[in-house]
GROMACS .gro file of C-alpha atoms in nm:
model
   97
    1MET     CA    1  -1.862   0.765   4.927
    2GLY     CA    2  -2.199   0.663   4.922
    3LYS     CA    3  -2.328   1.042   5.104
    4GLU     CA    4  -2.145   1.192   4.793
    5VAL     CA    5  -2.244   1.011   4.544
    6LYS     CA    6  -2.633   1.068   4.705
    7THR     CA    7  -2.594   1.354   4.720
    8MET     CA    8  -2.473   1.397   4.318
    9ALA     CA    9  -2.806   1.228   4.272
   10GLU     CA   10  -3.088   1.380   4.427
   11ASN     CA   11  -2.875   1.722   4.293
   12LEU     CA   12  -2.937   1.584   3.888
   13GLY     CA   13  -3.282   1.490   4.019
   14TYR     CA   14  -3.296   1.127   4.056
   15SER     CA   15  -3.492   0.978   4.354
   16ILE     CA   16  -3.301   0.751   4.579
   17VAL     CA   17  -3.552   0.496   4.647
   18ALA     CA   18  -3.386   0.302   4.872
   19GLU     CA   19  -3.111   0.370   5.182
   20VAL     CA   20  -2.956   0.070   5.277
   21HIS     CA   21  -2.669  -0.002   5.503
   22SER     CA   22  -2.416  -0.319   5.572
   23LYS     CA   23  -2.623  -0.408   5.947
   24ASN     CA   24  -3.018  -0.373   5.770
   25PHE     CA   25  -2.954  -0.512   5.467
   26SER     CA   26  -3.078  -0.831   5.522
   27SER     CA   27  -3.400  -0.719   5.707
   28TYR     CA   28  -3.463  -0.440   5.420
   29VAL     CA   29  -3.425  -0.758   5.172
   30LYS     CA   30  -3.666  -0.936   5.323
   31SER     CA   31  -3.900  -0.724   5.353
   32ARG     CA   32  -3.836  -0.506   4.984
   33ASN     CA   33  -3.841  -0.803   4.751
   34ASN     CA   34  -4.070  -0.598   4.480
   35ILE     CA   35  -3.881  -0.276   4.414
   36THR     CA   36  -3.723  -0.266   4.120
   37PRO     CA   37  -3.521   0.059   4.079
   38ASP     CA   38  -3.294   0.191   3.787
   39ALA     CA   39  -2.966   0.084   3.914
   40TRP     CA   40  -2.827  -0.044   4.275
   41ILE     CA   41  -2.552   0.145   4.340
   42ASP     CA   42  -2.285  -0.065   4.632
   43PHE     CA   43  -2.039   0.138   4.823
   44SER     CA   44  -2.029  -0.119   5.129
   45LYS     CA   45  -1.847  -0.418   5.258
   46PRO     CA   46  -1.719  -0.728   5.058
   47GLN     CA   47  -1.973  -0.975   5.263
   48VAL     CA   48  -2.259  -0.760   5.219
   49LEU     CA   49  -2.161  -0.714   4.867
   50GLU     CA   50  -2.220  -1.092   4.828
   51ALA     CA   51  -2.507  -1.086   5.026
   52PHE     CA   52  -2.671  -0.814   4.775
   53ILE     CA   53  -2.516  -1.006   4.431
   54ASN     CA   54  -2.718  -1.366   4.572
   55TYR     CA   55  -3.025  -1.191   4.603
   56LEU     CA   56  -2.969  -0.953   4.251
   57GLU     CA   57  -2.939  -1.348   4.137
   58LYS     CA   58  -3.283  -1.362   4.140
   59THR     CA   59  -3.413  -0.987   4.116
   60PRO     CA   60  -3.137  -0.885   3.786
   61ALA     CA   61  -3.075  -0.489   3.769
   62PRO     CA   62  -2.755  -0.238   3.708
   63LEU     CA   63  -2.534  -0.308   3.951
   64ILE     CA   64  -2.281  -0.003   4.025
   65SER     CA   65  -2.044  -0.146   4.315
   66GLY     CA   66  -1.687   0.073   4.429
   67THR     CA   67  -1.639  -0.229   4.699
   68THR     CA   68  -1.314  -0.340   4.785
   69GLY     CA   69  -1.199  -0.621   4.933
   70LEU     CA   70  -1.368  -0.852   4.722
   71THR     CA   71  -1.196  -1.252   4.782
   72ASP     CA   72  -1.175  -1.437   4.409
   73GLU     CA   73  -1.535  -1.587   4.487
   74GLN     CA   74  -1.675  -1.300   4.559
   75PHE     CA   75  -1.551  -1.159   4.220
   76SER     CA   76  -1.665  -1.432   4.037
   77LYS     CA   77  -2.017  -1.441   4.195
   78MET     CA   78  -2.039  -1.061   4.031
   79LYS     CA   79  -1.922  -1.174   3.722
   80LYS     CA   80  -2.103  -1.423   3.689
   81LEU     CA   81  -2.397  -1.195   3.800
   82ALA     CA   82  -2.324  -0.940   3.498
   83ARG     CA   83  -2.445  -1.220   3.220
   84LYS     CA   84  -2.783  -1.119   3.376
   85ALA     CA   85  -2.732  -0.794   3.424
   86PRO     CA   86  -2.441  -0.449   3.351
   87ILE     CA   87  -2.286  -0.406   3.647
   88PHE     CA   88  -1.984  -0.118   3.640
   89TRP     CA   89  -1.715  -0.221   3.927
   90ALA     CA   90  -1.418   0.002   3.989
   91PRO     CA   91  -1.203  -0.069   4.325
   92ASN     CA   92  -1.145   0.356   4.368
   93MET     CA   93  -1.384   0.612   4.246
   94SER     CA   94  -1.119   0.901   4.343
   95VAL     CA   95  -1.124   1.222   4.140
   96GLY     CA   96  -0.795   1.132   3.988
   97VAL     CA   97  -0.823   0.784   3.955
   0.00000   0.00000   0.00000
């Protein structure tokens, strides 16, 4: 899903300032603490989203996420973050849904 979102965003003229994968997220956060995008788009894994939410607690920005399989604790963290920044989360972003 993330590839489709990236393609659509670029076709609409938006700039992608970073492409972060689950394997490089920690090193990305350590090296790029000064990036402030208009929004973050996440289609990753629950454990990556949790680390991402921890990062966004310190540097709030809008979040769009389609990550599935969240635990109750992870979902609670996301709800807490929503007090600081807008969040759009949908576990199924298929066209027919």
